[in-house]
Amino acid sequence: MIFRVHPGSGVPIYLQIESQVKHAIAAGGLNQNDLLPPVRKLAAELRVNPNTVARAYQNLERDGVLRTVPGGGCYVNGQSPGLLKAEKIRRLKPLATQLAVEAKQVLLSREDTLKLLEDSFDELGDSHD
Amino acid sequence: MTDLAIQTQGLAKSYGPLGAVDGLNLHVPRGSIYGFLGRNGAGKTTTIRMFAGLARRTGGSIQVFGLDPQYDHIAILERTGFVIDKMLIPSMTGNDLVRFNRAFFPKWSDVLAKKYAEALEIPMKQKFSKLSSGNKTKLCLLLALAQGADLLVLDEPTAGLDPVVTDQLLRLIVDDFANDGRTAFLSSHHLSEVERVADWVGIIDHGKLLLEAQLDDIRIGYRRIRAIGRELPTQSPEILKLHRSEGMTEYVLRANADAFTARLRNEGATVLDVSPMNLSEIFLELVGKESHVPVEVLA
């Protein structure tokens, strides 16, 4: 797994690491029982303070995404659907807000905007479950 | 036993009527990488020279590992690697200086010295006086890193280094220092490097500390909000700066952006956007002149 953090983005670095792990799990890049890089190694690679990486891992463990084996590293837990849905909503919320703002800006009605969204879903086909 | 590597209270230094450092209260936690930020002449180097016992304070107190540099500076130097003036004995080569310095530090490591000479690409057989300014800086850093210190205090460590070496240096600081729970204190005005590597920052201007906080807390707290509306609030403890032009109001908030945005909406304002700020934007808001480039041009 390759991590990239953007220190200038205004998003706390530990949150960036957390969301990259969650994203990788959601996208299938990380699977159950995969081993994450040790705190020290990841910190050195990213040039960030190890406390920051440790904080991200601790939060992920608290959320049930990872589990730590004492002396044996951090492993990916099985997926927890509730958590992933909350994560998806958190990701999409800004886009939804953006759409609502833009619609209001050009005076497109609520119904027409929702219709637009449904059309976009239709264009993607019925592959969602 | 305190869990602070460095602590100052009301630290002051004046040269005659000129106050260089004015009532500084710094708290540098052990194990942190602390970025000490300020413009040229803000008082960074003066502060660091007082840590090393090279300058006498005119007020307040300093504790480095609980010791006072004015009385116990030898004990502090044994545990602390300082890179301040970047001046060494001109006729000695890098290898000479390694042999020379080895004798002073009980925890000196030749293995580390060799590793850093390679990582930082330092020509160790040239006399110090013949080195380029970047290589002089690197050699000073090597000597500080190899002495096995618990604390590194670096004044503008990346000045004059190319981007590749800068990156190598940051990696060394993280890998060999922070990973062992040791502390690094670095002054700089290169905000992008500090933003990456530091977990604590202190911002100093005109000898006064304007901000000291954990960098991730700053990232969560500080927000720029642009709003349109009549009679928008101008007074609130979280407002750091307020800019107004042509019906639009821009707030720079220290914290509680969500609650403040909700309040603006309740008072009938249209909130255009709430955006996070990077360290450089925050720095400019704190110490910058009022008449800097308008935000529209930067965006």
PDB file of N, CA and C in Angstrom, chain A residues 5-16 39-41 43-52 55 97 101, chain B residues 31-33 167-168 170-171 174-175 178-180 192 195-199 214 216-217 219-220 223 276-279:
ATOM      1  N   VAL A   5       0.571  11.848   1.710  1.00  0.00           N
ATOM      2  CA  VAL A   5      -0.133  12.865   2.483  1.00  0.00           C
ATOM      3  C   VAL A   5       0.151  14.239   1.895  1.00  0.00           C
ATOM      4  N   HIS A   6      -0.791  15.131   2.077  1.00  0.00           N
ATOM      5  CA  HIS A   6      -0.658  16.494   1.566  1.00  0.00           C
ATOM      6  C   HIS A   6      -0.682  17.451   2.755  1.00  0.00           C
ATOM      7  N   PRO A   7       0.493  17.823   3.241  1.00  0.00           N
ATOM      8  CA  PRO A   7       0.557  18.619   4.461  1.00  0.00           C
ATOM      9  C   PRO A   7      -0.113  19.978   4.304  1.00  0.00           C
ATOM     10  N   GLY A   8      -0.161  20.508   3.086  1.00  0.00           N
ATOM     11  CA  GLY A   8      -0.689  21.857   2.908  1.00  0.00           C
ATOM     12  C   GLY A   8      -2.186  21.909   2.668  1.00  0.00           C
ATOM     13  N   SER A   9      -2.864  20.762   2.733  1.00  0.00           N
ATOM     14  CA  SER A   9      -4.272  20.746   2.357  1.00  0.00           C
ATOM     15  C   SER A   9      -5.186  21.248   3.468  1.00  0.00           C
ATOM     16  N   GLY A  10      -4.651  21.458   4.655  1.00  0.00           N
ATOM     17  CA  GLY A  10      -5.493  21.907   5.754  1.00  0.00           C
ATOM     18  C   GLY A  10      -6.242  20.780   6.431  1.00  0.00           C
ATOM     19  N   VAL A  11      -6.072  19.554   5.957  1.00  0.00           N
ATOM     20  CA  VAL A  11      -6.700  18.405   6.610  1.00  0.00           C
ATOM     21  C   VAL A  11      -5.630  17.754   7.497  1.00  0.00           C
ATOM     22  N   PRO A  12      -5.957  17.469   8.780  1.00  0.00           N
ATOM     23  CA  PRO A  12      -4.963  16.862   9.652  1.00  0.00           C
ATOM     24  C   PRO A  12      -4.356  15.609   9.008  1.00  0.00           C
ATOM     25  N   ILE A  13      -3.054  15.436   9.162  1.00  0.00           N
ATOM     26  CA  ILE A  13      -2.376  14.333   8.482  1.00  0.00           C
ATOM     27  C   ILE A  13      -2.885  12.990   8.985  1.00  0.00           C
ATOM     28  N   TYR A  14      -3.200  12.896  10.292  1.00  0.00           N
ATOM     29  CA  TYR A  14      -3.689  11.603  10.777  1.00  0.00           C
ATOM     30  C   TYR A  14      -5.028  11.252  10.127  1.00  0.00           C
ATOM     31  N   LEU A  15      -5.859  12.282   9.843  1.00  0.00           N
ATOM     32  CA  LEU A  15      -7.126  12.015   9.144  1.00  0.00           C
ATOM     33  C   LEU A  15      -6.885  11.577   7.704  1.00  0.00           C
ATOM     34  N   GLN A  16      -5.860  12.162   7.077  1.00  0.00           N
ATOM     35  CA  GLN A  16      -5.543  11.761   5.700  1.00  0.00           C
ATOM     36  C   GLN A  16      -5.124  10.292   5.662  1.00  0.00           C
ATOM     37  N   VAL A  39       4.479   1.675  12.234  1.00  0.00           N
ATOM     38  CA  VAL A  39       4.417   3.121  12.459  1.00  0.00           C
ATOM     39  C   VAL A  39       5.725   3.812  12.073  1.00  0.00           C
ATOM     40  N   ARG A  40       6.847   3.272  12.563  1.00  0.00           N
ATOM     41  CA  ARG A  40       8.137   3.915  12.326  1.00  0.00           C
ATOM     42  C   ARG A  40       8.451   4.004  10.846  1.00  0.00           C
ATOM     43  N   LYS A  41       8.159   2.905  10.132  1.00  0.00           N
ATOM     44  CA  LYS A  41       8.503   2.843   8.713  1.00  0.00           C
ATOM     45  C   LYS A  41       7.657   3.835   7.916  1.00  0.00           C
ATOM     46  N   ALA A  43       6.141   6.484   9.044  1.00  0.00           N
ATOM     47  CA  ALA A  43       6.514   7.856   9.420  1.00  0.00           C
ATOM     48  C   ALA A  43       7.746   8.304   8.651  1.00  0.00           C
ATOM     49  N   ALA A  44       8.742   7.414   8.569  1.00  0.00           N
ATOM     50  CA  ALA A  44       9.973   7.776   7.864  1.00  0.00           C
ATOM     51  C   ALA A  44       9.697   7.986   6.377  1.00  0.00           C
ATOM     52  N   GLU A  45       8.855   7.127   5.799  1.00  0.00           N
ATOM     53  CA  GLU A  45       8.545   7.264   4.372  1.00  0.00           C
ATOM     54  C   GLU A  45       7.819   8.572   4.076  1.00  0.00           C
ATOM     55  N   LEU A  46       6.877   8.923   4.952  1.00  0.00           N
ATOM     56  CA  LEU A  46       6.082  10.129   4.710  1.00  0.00           C
ATOM     57  C   LEU A  46       6.745  11.389   5.232  1.00  0.00           C
ATOM     58  N   ARG A  47       7.845  11.236   6.007  1.00  0.00           N
ATOM     59  CA  ARG A  47       8.509  12.381   6.669  1.00  0.00           C
ATOM     60  C   ARG A  47       7.532  13.080   7.596  1.00  0.00           C
ATOM     61  N   VAL A  48       6.760  12.319   8.342  1.00  0.00           N
ATOM     62  CA  VAL A  48       5.893  12.949   9.345  1.00  0.00           C
ATOM     63  C   VAL A  48       6.223  12.358  10.711  1.00  0.00           C
ATOM     64  N   ASN A  49       5.843  13.057  11.757  1.00  0.00           N
ATOM     65  CA  ASN A  49       6.147  12.594  13.101  1.00  0.00           C
ATOM     66  C   ASN A  49       5.446  11.259  13.363  1.00  0.00           C
ATOM     67  N   PRO A  50       6.180  10.262  13.901  1.00  0.00           N
ATOM     68  CA  PRO A  50       5.568   8.960  14.186  1.00  0.00           C
ATOM     69  C   PRO A  50       4.332   9.055  15.080  1.00  0.00           C
ATOM     70  N   ASN A  51       4.297  10.065  15.957  1.00  0.00           N
ATOM     71  CA  ASN A  51       3.094  10.233  16.794  1.00  0.00           C
ATOM     72  C   ASN A  51       1.845  10.410  15.939  1.00  0.00           C
ATOM     73  N   THR A  52       2.021  11.079  14.793  1.00  0.00           N
ATOM     74  CA  THR A  52       0.890  11.328  13.898  1.00  0.00           C
ATOM     75  C   THR A  52       0.380  10.021  13.303  1.00  0.00           C
ATOM     76  N   ARG A  55      -1.317   7.963  15.952  1.00  0.00           N
ATOM     77  CA  ARG A  55      -2.654   8.473  16.248  1.00  0.00           C
ATOM     78  C   ARG A  55      -3.661   7.957  15.218  1.00  0.00           C
ATOM     79  N   THR A  97     -23.689  18.951  -1.266  1.00  0.00           N
ATOM     80  CA  THR A  97     -23.840  20.368  -0.939  1.00  0.00           C
ATOM     81  C   THR A  97     -23.514  21.222  -2.159  1.00  0.00           C
ATOM     82  N   VAL A 101     -25.923  23.858  -4.059  1.00  0.00           N
ATOM     83  CA  VAL A 101     -25.555  25.268  -4.200  1.00  0.00           C
ATOM     84  C   VAL A 101     -25.614  25.698  -5.659  1.00  0.00           C
TER      85      VAL A 101
ATOM     86  N   GLY B  31       9.765  14.297  22.477  1.00  0.00           N
ATOM     87  CA  GLY B  31       9.295  13.438  21.394  1.00  0.00           C
ATOM     88  C   GLY B  31       8.630  14.203  20.272  1.00  0.00           C
ATOM     89  N   SER B  32       8.547  15.508  20.406  1.00  0.00           N
ATOM     90  CA  SER B  32       7.897  16.273  19.336  1.00  0.00           C
ATOM     91  C   SER B  32       8.930  16.711  18.309  1.00  0.00           C
ATOM     92  N   ILE B  33       8.423  17.062  17.137  1.00  0.00           N
ATOM     93  CA  ILE B  33       9.219  17.810  16.171  1.00  0.00           C
ATOM     94  C   ILE B  33       8.563  19.181  16.149  1.00  0.00           C
ATOM     95  N   ASP B 167      14.971  16.756   1.696  1.00  0.00           N
ATOM     96  CA  ASP B 167      14.105  15.604   1.914  1.00  0.00           C
ATOM     97  C   ASP B 167      14.837  14.516   2.710  1.00  0.00           C
ATOM     98  N   GLN B 168      16.113  14.283   2.361  1.00  0.00           N
ATOM     99  CA  GLN B 168      16.925  13.309   3.107  1.00  0.00           C
ATOM    100  C   GLN B 168      17.034  13.705   4.576  1.00  0.00           C
ATOM    101  N   LEU B 170      14.985  15.605   6.352  1.00  0.00           N
ATOM    102  CA  LEU B 170      13.713  15.429   7.054  1.00  0.00           C
ATOM    103  C   LEU B 170      13.522  13.958   7.401  1.00  0.00           C
ATOM    104  N   ARG B 171      13.917  13.089   6.476  1.00  0.00           N
ATOM    105  CA  ARG B 171      13.789  11.664   6.742  1.00  0.00           C
ATOM    106  C   ARG B 171      14.666  11.251   7.925  1.00  0.00           C
ATOM    107  N   VAL B 174      13.065  12.357  11.178  1.00  0.00           N
ATOM    108  CA  VAL B 174      11.940  11.506  11.567  1.00  0.00           C
ATOM    109  C   VAL B 174      12.434  10.133  12.004  1.00  0.00           C
ATOM    110  N   ASP B 175      13.284   9.538  11.163  1.00  0.00           N
ATOM    111  CA  ASP B 175      13.652   8.142  11.347  1.00  0.00           C
ATOM    112  C   ASP B 175      14.529   7.951  12.575  1.00  0.00           C
ATOM    113  N   ALA B 178      12.755  11.314  15.904  1.00  0.00           N
ATOM    114  CA  ALA B 178      11.398  11.208  16.420  1.00  0.00           C
ATOM    115  C   ALA B 178      11.032   9.749  16.687  1.00  0.00           C
ATOM    116  N   ASN B 179      11.525   8.835  15.851  1.00  0.00           N
ATOM    117  CA  ASN B 179      11.180   7.427  16.037  1.00  0.00           C
ATOM    118  C   ASN B 179      11.721   6.855  17.340  1.00  0.00           C
ATOM    119  N   ASP B 180      12.751   7.480  17.897  1.00  0.00           N
ATOM    120  CA  ASP B 180      13.281   7.021  19.181  1.00  0.00           C
ATOM    121  C   ASP B 180      12.724   7.839  20.339  1.00  0.00           C
ATOM    122  N   SER B 192       6.514  24.991   4.073  1.00  0.00           N
ATOM    123  CA  SER B 192       6.044  23.721   3.533  1.00  0.00           C
ATOM    124  C   SER B 192       6.800  22.548   4.135  1.00  0.00           C
ATOM    125  N   GLU B 195       5.581  22.177   7.735  1.00  0.00           N
ATOM    126  CA  GLU B 195       4.210  21.690   7.725  1.00  0.00           C
ATOM    127  C   GLU B 195       4.170  20.167   7.598  1.00  0.00           C
ATOM    128  N   ARG B 196       5.127  19.621   6.859  1.00  0.00           N
ATOM    129  CA  ARG B 196       5.156  18.172   6.677  1.00  0.00           C
ATOM    130  C   ARG B 196       5.655  17.467   7.934  1.00  0.00           C
ATOM    131  N   VAL B 197       6.769  17.929   8.441  1.00  0.00           N
ATOM    132  CA  VAL B 197       7.495  17.120   9.413  1.00  0.00           C
ATOM    133  C   VAL B 197       7.101  17.439  10.858  1.00  0.00           C
ATOM    134  N   ALA B 198       6.687  18.663  11.129  1.00  0.00           N
ATOM    135  CA  ALA B 198       6.464  19.067  12.518  1.00  0.00           C
ATOM    136  C   ALA B 198       5.123  18.563  13.037  1.00  0.00           C
ATOM    137  N   ASP B 199       5.027  18.313  14.334  1.00  0.00           N
ATOM    138  CA  ASP B 199       3.712  18.084  14.918  1.00  0.00           C
ATOM    139  C   ASP B 199       3.317  19.206  15.880  1.00  0.00           C
ATOM    140  N   GLN B 214      -0.597  22.278  18.529  1.00  0.00           N
ATOM    141  CA  GLN B 214      -0.353  21.091  17.728  1.00  0.00           C
ATOM    142  C   GLN B 214      -0.838  21.364  16.312  1.00  0.00           C
ATOM    143  N   ASP B 216      -1.930  19.511  13.900  1.00  0.00           N
ATOM    144  CA  ASP B 216      -3.190  18.912  13.467  1.00  0.00           C
ATOM    145  C   ASP B 216      -4.396  19.613  14.099  1.00  0.00           C
ATOM    146  N   ASP B 217      -4.237  20.157  15.308  1.00  0.00           N
ATOM    147  CA  ASP B 217      -5.328  20.942  15.899  1.00  0.00           C
ATOM    148  C   ASP B 217      -5.548  22.227  15.118  1.00  0.00           C
ATOM    149  N   ARG B 219      -4.937  22.536  11.944  1.00  0.00           N
ATOM    150  CA  ARG B 219      -5.587  22.143  10.682  1.00  0.00           C
ATOM    151  C   ARG B 219      -7.088  21.952  10.887  1.00  0.00           C
ATOM    152  N   ILE B 220      -7.479  21.402  12.042  1.00  0.00           N
ATOM    153  CA  ILE B 220      -8.903  21.195  12.302  1.00  0.00           C
ATOM    154  C   ILE B 220      -9.593  22.522  12.591  1.00  0.00           C
ATOM    155  N   ARG B 223     -10.289  28.056   9.778  1.00  0.00           N
ATOM    156  CA  ARG B 223     -11.102  28.027   8.567  1.00  0.00           C
ATOM    157  C   ARG B 223     -11.294  29.440   8.034  1.00  0.00           C
ATOM    158  N   PRO B 276     -10.565  25.044   4.421  1.00  0.00           N
ATOM    159  CA  PRO B 276      -9.439  24.859   5.328  1.00  0.00           C
ATOM    160  C   PRO B 276      -8.279  25.739   4.900  1.00  0.00           C
ATOM    161  N   MET B 277      -7.329  25.942   5.809  1.00  0.00           N
ATOM    162  CA  MET B 277      -6.195  26.817   5.510  1.00  0.00           C
ATOM    163  C   MET B 277      -4.903  26.064   5.744  1.00  0.00           C
ATOM    164  N   ASN B 278      -3.921  26.285   4.868  1.00  0.00           N
ATOM    165  CA  ASN B 278      -2.625  25.666   5.139  1.00  0.00           C
ATOM    166  C   ASN B 278      -1.786  26.596   6.020  1.00  0.00           C
ATOM    167  N   LEU B 279      -0.653  26.071   6.447  1.00  0.00           N
ATOM    168  CA  LEU B 279       0.163  26.798   7.412  1.00  0.00           C
ATOM    169  C   LEU B 279       0.597  28.152   6.864  1.00  0.00           C
TER     170      LEU B 279
END
